[in-house]
Coordinates of N, CA and C in Angstrom, one line a residue:
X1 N 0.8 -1.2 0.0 CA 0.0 0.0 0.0 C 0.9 1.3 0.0
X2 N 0.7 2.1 -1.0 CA 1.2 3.6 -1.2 C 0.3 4.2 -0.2
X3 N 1.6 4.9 0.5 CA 1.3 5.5 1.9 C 1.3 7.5 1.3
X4 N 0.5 7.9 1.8 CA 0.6 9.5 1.1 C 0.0 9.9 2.5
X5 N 0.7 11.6 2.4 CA 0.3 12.8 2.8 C 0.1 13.9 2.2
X6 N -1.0 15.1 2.5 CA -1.2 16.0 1.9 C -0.8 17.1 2.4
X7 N -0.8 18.1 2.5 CA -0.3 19.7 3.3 C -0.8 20.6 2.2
X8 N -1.7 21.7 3.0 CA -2.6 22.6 1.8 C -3.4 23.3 2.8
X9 N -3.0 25.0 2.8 CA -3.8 25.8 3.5 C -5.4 25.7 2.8
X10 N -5.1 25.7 1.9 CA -6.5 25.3 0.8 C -7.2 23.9 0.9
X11 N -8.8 24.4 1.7 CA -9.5 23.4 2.2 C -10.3 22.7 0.4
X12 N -10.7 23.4 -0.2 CA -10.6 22.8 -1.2 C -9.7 22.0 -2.4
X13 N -8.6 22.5 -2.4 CA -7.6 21.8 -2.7 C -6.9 20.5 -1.9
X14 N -7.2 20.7 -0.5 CA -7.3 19.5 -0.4 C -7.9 18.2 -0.5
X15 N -9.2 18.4 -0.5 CA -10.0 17.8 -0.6 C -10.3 16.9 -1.9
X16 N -9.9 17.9 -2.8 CA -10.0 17.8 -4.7 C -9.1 16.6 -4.5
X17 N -7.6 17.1 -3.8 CA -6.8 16.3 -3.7 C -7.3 14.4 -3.8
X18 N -7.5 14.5 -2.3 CA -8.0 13.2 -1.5 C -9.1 12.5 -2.9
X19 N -9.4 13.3 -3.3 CA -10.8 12.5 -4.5 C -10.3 11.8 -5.4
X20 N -9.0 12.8 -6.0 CA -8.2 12.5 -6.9 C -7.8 11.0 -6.8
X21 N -7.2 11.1 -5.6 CA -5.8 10.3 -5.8 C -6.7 9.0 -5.4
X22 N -7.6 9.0 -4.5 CA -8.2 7.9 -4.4 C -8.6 7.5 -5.9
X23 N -8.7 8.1 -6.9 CA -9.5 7.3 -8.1 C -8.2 7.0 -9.5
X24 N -6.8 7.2 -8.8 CA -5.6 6.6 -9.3 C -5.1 5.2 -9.8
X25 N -5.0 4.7 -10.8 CA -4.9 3.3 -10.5 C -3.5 2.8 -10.3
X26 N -3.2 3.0 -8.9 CA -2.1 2.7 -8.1 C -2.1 0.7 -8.3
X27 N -0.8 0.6 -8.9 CA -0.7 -0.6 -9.0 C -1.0 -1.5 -7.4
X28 N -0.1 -0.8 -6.3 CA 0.0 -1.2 -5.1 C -1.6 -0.8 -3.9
X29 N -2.6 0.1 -4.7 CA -2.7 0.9 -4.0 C -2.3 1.9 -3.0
X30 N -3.9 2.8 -2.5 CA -2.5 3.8 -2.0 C -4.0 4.3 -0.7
X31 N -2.9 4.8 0.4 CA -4.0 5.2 1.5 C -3.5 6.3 2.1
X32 N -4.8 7.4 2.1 CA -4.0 8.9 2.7 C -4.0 8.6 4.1
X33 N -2.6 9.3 4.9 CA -2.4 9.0 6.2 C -2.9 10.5 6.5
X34 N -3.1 11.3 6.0 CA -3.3 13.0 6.9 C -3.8 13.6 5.8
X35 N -4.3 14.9 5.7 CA -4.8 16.2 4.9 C -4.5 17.1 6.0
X36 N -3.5 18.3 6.1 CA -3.6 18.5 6.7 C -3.2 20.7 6.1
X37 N -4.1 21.9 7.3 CA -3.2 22.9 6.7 C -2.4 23.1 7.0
X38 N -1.4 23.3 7.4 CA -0.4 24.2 7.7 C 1.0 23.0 7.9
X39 N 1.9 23.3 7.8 CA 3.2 22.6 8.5 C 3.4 22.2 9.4
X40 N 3.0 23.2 10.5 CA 3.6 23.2 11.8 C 2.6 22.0 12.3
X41 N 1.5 22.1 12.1 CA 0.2 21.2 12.2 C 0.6 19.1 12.1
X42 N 1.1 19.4 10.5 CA 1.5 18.2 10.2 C 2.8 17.6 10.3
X43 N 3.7 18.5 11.2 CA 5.1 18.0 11.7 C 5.1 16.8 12.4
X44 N 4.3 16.2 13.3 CA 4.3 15.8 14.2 C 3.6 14.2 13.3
X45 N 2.5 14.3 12.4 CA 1.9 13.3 11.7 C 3.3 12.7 10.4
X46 N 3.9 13.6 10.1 CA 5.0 13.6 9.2 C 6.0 12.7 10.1
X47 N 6.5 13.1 10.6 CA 7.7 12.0 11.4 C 7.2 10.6 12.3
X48 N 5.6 10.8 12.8 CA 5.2 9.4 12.9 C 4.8 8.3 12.3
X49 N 4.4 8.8 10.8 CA 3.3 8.0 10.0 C 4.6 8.0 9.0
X50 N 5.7 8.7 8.5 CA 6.3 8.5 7.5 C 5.8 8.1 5.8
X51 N 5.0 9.0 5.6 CA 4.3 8.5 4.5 C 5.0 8.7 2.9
X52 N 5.1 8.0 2.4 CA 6.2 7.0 1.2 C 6.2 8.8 0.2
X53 N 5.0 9.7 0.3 CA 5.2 10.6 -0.9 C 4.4 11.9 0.2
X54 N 4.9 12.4 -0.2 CA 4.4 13.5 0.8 C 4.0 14.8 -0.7
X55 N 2.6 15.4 -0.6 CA 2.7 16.3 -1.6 C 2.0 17.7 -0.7
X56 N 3.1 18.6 -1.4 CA 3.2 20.1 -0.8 C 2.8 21.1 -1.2
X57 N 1.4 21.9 -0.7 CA 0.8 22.6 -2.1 C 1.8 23.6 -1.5
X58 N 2.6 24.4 -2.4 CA 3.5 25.8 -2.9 C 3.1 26.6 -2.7
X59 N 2.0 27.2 -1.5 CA 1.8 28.7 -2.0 C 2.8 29.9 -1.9
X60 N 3.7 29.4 -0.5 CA 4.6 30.1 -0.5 C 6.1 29.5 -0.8
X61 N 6.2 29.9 -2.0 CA 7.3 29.0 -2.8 C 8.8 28.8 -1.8
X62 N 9.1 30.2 -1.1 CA 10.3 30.1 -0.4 C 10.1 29.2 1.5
X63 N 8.9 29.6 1.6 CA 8.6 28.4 2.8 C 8.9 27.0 3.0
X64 N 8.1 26.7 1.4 CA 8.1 25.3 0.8 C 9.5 24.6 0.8
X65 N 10.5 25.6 0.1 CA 11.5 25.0 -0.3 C 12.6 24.7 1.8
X66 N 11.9 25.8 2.1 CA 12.8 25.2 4.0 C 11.4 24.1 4.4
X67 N 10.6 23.6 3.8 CA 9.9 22.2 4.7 C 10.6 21.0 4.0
X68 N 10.8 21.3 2.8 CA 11.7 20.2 2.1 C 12.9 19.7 2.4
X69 N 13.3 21.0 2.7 CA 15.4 20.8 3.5 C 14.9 19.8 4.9
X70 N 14.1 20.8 5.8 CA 13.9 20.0 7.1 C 13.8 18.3 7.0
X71 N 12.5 18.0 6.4 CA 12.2 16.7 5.6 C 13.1 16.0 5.4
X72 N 14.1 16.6 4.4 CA 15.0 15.7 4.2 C 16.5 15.4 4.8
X73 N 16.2 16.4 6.4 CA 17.5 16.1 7.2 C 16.7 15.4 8.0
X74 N 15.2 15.2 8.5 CA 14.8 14.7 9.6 C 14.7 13.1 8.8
X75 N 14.3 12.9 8.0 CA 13.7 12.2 7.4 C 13.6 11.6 5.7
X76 N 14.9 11.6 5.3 CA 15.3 11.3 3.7 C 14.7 10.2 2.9
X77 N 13.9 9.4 4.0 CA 13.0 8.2 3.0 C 11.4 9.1 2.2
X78 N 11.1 10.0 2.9 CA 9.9 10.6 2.1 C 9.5 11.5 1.3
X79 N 9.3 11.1 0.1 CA 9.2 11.8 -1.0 C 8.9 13.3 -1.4
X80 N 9.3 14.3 -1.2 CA 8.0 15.3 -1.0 C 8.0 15.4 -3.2
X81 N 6.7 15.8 -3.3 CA 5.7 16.2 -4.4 C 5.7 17.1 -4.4
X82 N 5.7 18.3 -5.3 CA 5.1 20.0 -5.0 C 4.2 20.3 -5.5
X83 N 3.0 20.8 -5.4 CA 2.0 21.3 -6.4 C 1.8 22.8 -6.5
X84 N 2.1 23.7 -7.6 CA 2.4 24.9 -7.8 C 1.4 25.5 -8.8
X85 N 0.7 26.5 -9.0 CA -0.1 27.1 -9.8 C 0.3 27.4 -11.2
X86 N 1.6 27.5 -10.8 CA 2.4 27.6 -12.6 C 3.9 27.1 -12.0
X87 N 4.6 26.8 -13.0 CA 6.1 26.2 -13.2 C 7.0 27.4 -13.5
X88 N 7.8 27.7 -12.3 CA 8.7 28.9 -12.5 C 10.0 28.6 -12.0
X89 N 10.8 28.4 -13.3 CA 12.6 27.6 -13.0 C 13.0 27.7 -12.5
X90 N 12.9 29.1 -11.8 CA 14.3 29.4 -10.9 C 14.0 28.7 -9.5
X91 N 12.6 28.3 -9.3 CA 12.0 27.9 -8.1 C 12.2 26.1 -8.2
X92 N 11.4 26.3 -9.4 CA 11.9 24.3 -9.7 C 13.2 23.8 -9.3
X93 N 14.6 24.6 -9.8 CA 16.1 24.6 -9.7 C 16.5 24.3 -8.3
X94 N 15.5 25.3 -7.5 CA 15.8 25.7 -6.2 C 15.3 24.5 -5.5
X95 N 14.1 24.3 -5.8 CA 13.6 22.7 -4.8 C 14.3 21.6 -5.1
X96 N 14.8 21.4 -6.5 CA 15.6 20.0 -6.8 C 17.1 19.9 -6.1
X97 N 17.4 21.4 -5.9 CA 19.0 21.2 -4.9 C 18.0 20.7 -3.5
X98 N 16.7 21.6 -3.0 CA 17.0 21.2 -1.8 C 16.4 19.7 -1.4
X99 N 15.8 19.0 -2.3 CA 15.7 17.9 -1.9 C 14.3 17.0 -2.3
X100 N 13.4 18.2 -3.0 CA 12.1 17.6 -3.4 C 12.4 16.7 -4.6
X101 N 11.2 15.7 -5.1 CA 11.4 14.8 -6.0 C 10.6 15.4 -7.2
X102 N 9.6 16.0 -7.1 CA 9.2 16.9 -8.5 C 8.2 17.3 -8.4
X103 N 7.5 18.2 -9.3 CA 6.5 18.9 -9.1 C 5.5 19.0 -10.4
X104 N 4.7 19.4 -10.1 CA 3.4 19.4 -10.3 C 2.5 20.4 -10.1
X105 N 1.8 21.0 -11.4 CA 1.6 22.0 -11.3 C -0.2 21.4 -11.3
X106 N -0.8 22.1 -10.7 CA -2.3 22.5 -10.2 C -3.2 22.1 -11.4
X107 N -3.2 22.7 -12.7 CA -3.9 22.8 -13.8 C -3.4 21.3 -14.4
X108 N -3.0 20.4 -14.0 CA -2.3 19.0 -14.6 C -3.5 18.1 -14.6
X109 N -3.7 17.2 -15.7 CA -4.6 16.5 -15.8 C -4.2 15.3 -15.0
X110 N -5.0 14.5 -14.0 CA -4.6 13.7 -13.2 C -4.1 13.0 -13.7
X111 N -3.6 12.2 -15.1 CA -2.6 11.3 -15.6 C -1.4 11.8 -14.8
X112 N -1.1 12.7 -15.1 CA 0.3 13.4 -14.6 C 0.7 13.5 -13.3
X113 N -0.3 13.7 -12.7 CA -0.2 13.3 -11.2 C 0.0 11.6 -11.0
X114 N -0.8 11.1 -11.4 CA -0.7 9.6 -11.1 C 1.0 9.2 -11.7
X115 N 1.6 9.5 -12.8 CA 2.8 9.1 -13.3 C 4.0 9.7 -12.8
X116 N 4.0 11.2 -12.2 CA 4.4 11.2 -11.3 C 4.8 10.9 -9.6
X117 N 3.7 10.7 -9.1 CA 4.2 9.4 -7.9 C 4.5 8.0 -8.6
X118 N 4.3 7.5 -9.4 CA 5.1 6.6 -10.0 C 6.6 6.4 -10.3
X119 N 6.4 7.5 -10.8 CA 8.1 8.2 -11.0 C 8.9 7.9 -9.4
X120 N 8.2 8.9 -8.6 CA 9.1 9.1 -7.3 C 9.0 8.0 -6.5
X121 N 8.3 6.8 -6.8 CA 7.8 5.9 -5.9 C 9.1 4.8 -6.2
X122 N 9.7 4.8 -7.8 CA 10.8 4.1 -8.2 C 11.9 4.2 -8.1
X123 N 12.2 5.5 -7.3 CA 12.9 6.2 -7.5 C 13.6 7.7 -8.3
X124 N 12.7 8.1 -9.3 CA 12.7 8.7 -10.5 C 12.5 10.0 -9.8
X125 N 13.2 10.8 -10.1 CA 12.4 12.3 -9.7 C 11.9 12.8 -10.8
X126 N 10.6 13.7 -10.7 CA 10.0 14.3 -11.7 C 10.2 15.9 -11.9
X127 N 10.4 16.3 -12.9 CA 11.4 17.4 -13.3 C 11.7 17.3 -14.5
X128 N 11.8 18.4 -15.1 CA 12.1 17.9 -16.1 C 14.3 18.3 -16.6
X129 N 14.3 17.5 -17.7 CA 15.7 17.4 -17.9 C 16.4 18.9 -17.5
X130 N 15.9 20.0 -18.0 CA 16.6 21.1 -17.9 C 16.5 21.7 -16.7
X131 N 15.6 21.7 -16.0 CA 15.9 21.8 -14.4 C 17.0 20.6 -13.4
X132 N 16.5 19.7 -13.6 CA 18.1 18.7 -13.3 C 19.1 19.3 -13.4
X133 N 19.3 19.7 -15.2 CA 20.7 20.0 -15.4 C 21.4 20.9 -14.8
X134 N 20.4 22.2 -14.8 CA 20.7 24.0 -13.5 C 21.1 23.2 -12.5
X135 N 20.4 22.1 -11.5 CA 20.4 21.8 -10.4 C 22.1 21.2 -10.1
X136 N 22.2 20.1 -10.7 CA 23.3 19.6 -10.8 C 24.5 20.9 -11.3
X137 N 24.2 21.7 -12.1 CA 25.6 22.4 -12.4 C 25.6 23.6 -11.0
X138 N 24.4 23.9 -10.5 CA 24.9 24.8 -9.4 C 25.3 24.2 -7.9
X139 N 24.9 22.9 -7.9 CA 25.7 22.1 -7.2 C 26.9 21.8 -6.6
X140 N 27.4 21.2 -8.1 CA 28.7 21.4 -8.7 C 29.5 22.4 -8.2
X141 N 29.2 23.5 -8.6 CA 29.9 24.8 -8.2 C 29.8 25.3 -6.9
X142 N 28.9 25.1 -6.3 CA 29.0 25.1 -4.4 C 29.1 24.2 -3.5
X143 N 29.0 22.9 -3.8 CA 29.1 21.7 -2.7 C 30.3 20.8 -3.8
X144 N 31.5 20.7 -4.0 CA 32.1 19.9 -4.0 C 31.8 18.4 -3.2
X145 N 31.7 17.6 -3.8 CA 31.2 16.3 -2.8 C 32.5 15.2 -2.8
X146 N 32.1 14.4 -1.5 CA 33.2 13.3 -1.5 C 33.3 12.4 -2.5
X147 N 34.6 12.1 -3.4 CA 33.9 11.3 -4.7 C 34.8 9.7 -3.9
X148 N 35.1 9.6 -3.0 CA 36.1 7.8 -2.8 C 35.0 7.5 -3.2
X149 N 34.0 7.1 -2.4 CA 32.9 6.2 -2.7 C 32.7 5.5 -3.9
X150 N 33.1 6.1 -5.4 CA 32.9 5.2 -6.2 C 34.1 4.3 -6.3
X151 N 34.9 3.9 -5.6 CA 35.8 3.0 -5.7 C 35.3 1.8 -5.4
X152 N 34.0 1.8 -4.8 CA 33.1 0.7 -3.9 C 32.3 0.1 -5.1
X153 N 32.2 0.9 -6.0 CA 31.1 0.6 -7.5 C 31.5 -0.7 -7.8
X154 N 31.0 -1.9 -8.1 CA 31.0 -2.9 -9.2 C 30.9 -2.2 -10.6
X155 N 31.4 -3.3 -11.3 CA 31.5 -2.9 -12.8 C 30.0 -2.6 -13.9
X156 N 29.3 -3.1 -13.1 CA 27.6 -2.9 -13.5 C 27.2 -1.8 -12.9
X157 N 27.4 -1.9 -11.5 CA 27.4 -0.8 -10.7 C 27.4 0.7 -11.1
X158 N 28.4 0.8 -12.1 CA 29.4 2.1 -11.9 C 28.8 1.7 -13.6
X159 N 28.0 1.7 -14.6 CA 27.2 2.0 -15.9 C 26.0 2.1 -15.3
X160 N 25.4 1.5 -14.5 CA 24.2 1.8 -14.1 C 23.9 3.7 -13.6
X161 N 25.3 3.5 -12.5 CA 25.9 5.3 -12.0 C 25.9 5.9 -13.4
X162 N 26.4 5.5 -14.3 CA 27.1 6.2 -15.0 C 25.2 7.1 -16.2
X163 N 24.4 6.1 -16.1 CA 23.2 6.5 -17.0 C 21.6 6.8 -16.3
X164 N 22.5 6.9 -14.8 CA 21.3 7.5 -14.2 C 21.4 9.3 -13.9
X165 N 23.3 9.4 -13.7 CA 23.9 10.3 -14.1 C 23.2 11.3 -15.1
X166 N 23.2 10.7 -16.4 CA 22.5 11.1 -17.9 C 21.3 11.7 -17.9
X167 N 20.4 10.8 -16.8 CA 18.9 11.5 -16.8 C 18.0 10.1 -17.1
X168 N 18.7 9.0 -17.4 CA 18.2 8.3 -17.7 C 17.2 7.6 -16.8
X169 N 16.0 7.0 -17.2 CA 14.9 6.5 -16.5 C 15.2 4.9 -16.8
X170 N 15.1 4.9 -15.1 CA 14.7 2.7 -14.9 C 14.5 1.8 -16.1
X171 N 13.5 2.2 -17.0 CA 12.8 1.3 -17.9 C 14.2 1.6 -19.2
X172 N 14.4 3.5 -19.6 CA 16.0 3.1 -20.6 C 17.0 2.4 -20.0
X173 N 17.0 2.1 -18.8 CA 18.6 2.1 -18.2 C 18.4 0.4 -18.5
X174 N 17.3 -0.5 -18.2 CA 16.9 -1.9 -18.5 C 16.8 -1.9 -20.1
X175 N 16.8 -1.7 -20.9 CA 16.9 -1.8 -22.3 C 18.1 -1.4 -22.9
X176 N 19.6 -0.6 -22.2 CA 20.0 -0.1 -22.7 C 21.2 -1.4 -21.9
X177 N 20.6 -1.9 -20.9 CA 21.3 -2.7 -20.4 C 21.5 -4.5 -20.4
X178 N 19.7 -4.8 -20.7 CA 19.7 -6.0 -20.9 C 19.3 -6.8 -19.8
X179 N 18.6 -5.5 -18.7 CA 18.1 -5.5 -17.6 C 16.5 -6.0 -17.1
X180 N 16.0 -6.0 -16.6 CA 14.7 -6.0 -16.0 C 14.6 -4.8 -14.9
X181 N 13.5 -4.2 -15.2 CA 13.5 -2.9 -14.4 C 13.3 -3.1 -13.0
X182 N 13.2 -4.3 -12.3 CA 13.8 -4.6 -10.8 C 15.0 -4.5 -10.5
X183 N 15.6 -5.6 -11.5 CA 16.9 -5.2 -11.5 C 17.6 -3.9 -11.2
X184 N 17.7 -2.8 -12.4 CA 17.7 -1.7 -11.8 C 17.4 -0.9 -11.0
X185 N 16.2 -1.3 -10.5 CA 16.1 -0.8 -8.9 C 16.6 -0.9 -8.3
X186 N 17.1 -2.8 -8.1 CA 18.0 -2.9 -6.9 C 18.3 -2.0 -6.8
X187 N 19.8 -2.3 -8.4 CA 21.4 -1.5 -8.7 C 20.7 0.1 -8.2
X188 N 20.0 0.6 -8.0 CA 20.0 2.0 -8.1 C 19.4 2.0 -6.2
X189 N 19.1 1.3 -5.7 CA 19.3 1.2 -4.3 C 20.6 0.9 -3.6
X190 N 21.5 -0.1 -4.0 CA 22.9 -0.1 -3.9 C 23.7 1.0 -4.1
X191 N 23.4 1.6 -5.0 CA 23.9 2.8 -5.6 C 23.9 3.6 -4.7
X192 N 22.7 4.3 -4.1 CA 22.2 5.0 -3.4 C 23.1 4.6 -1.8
X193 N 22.6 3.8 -1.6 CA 23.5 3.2 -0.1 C 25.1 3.4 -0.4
X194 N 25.7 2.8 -1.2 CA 27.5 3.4 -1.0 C 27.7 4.2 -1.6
X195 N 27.2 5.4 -2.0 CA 27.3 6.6 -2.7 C 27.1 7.4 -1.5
X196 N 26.1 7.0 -0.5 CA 25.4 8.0 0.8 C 24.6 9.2 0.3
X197 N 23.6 8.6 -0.6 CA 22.7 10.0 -1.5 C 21.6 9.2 -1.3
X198 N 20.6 10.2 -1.8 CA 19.0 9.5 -1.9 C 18.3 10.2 -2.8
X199 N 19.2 11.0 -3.9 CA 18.1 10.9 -5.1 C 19.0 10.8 -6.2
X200 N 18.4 10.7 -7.3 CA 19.6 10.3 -8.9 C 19.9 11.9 -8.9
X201 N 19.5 13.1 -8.3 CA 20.2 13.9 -8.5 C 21.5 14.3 -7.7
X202 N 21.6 13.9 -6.8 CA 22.9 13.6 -5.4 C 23.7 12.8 -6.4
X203 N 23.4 12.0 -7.2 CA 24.2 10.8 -8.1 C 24.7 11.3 -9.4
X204 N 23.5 12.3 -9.7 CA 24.5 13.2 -11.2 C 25.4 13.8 -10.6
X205 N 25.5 14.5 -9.2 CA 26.1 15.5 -8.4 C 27.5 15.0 -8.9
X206 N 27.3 13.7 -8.1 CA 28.9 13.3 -7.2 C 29.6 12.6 -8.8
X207 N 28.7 12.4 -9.8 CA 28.8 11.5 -10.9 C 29.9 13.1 -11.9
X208 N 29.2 13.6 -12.0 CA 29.9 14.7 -13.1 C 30.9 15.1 -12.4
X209 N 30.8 15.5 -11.0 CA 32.3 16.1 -10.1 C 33.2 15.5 -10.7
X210 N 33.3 13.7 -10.0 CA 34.2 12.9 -10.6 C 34.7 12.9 -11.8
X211 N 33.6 13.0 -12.6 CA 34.5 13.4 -14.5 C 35.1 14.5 -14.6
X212 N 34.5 15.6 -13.7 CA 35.8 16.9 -14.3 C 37.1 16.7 -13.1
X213 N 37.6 15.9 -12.3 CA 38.1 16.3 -11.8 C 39.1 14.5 -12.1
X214 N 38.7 14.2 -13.3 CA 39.5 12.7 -13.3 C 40.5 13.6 -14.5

């Protein structure tokens, strides 16, 4: 069972929400643990219930982006979602350094929503390639990261690294490899564990460092 939370000063928007997602066809299923407004509110449901995708309506885009940092120092297994009234880059750029998995903008037809937690549920962040790329190059240029770790890679290991790096998604990375897309789960949870990251963007990070600096 897909575990979700909501956060939305907007009692109708939450609600739309809850309707939505219940009428999703979640392979696993999925069950809302909270709807809740405010932050401060749902802190306390957030670190108990730990729910697999957390989605964050944006009203205040620079708030949003410090519940996502916290989130992801308190608590790095939970997905956060963003739902935003329109898609504005410099803000997308900004949540993908701090730690969100992707976003989603309000006016989206619920396919998009639904293939979205899909995305983040496999690991994938949703975003699109050109926000990745800002995110990872301004990274790059402020957080130099530890690169030993990839000495720990296996030889599959370290091409799997190397095409999740790229942008590549689970299902290319199994065709490009001769894989089954569990498979590459695994490899992309191993990955994750001796790398000490938790999203393919922490892994483009540490991934391109290492190429300019070999």
């Amino acid at each position: 069972m897909v575990t979700v939370g909501i956060i939305s000063s907007r009692k109708l928007i939450r609600r739309a929400l809850c309707a939505l997602l219940l009428t999703l066809s979640i392979e696993e299923g999925l069950s809302i643990l909270f709807d809740l407004d405010t932050f401060a509110d749902a802190w306390e449901q957030i670190i108990a219930s730990k729910p697999q995708v957390l989605l964050i309506d944006c009203e205040n885009m620079g708030e949003c982006v410090g519940y996502v940092q916290r989130i992801r120092e308190t608590s790095p297994s939970i997905r956060c979602l963003l739902l935003t009234e329109n898609r504005v880059e410099e803000f997308e750029v900004q949540a993908a350094r701090s730690g969100a998995w992707g976003l989603v903008t309000i006016q989206s037809d619920p396919e998009v929503m639904q293939q979205a937690i899909e995305r983040v549920l496999k690991g994938e962040m949703s975003f699109s390639q050109g926000t990745l790329g800002k995110a990872v190059q301004a990274l790059v240029q402020h957080k130099p990261p530890d690169l030993s770790a990839f000495g720990t890679l296996t030889a599959r290991e370290a091409e799997v690294t190397a095409l999740l790096a790229q942008g590549f998604q689970n299902k290319e990375i199994a065709q490009r490899l001769f894989l089954s897309e569990n498979t590459v789960r695994r490899y992309t949870e191993t990955i994750y564990r001796k790398l000490g990251v938790n999203s393919r963007l922490q892994v483009a990070l540490r991934y391109h460092s290492r190429t300019a600096n070999s």
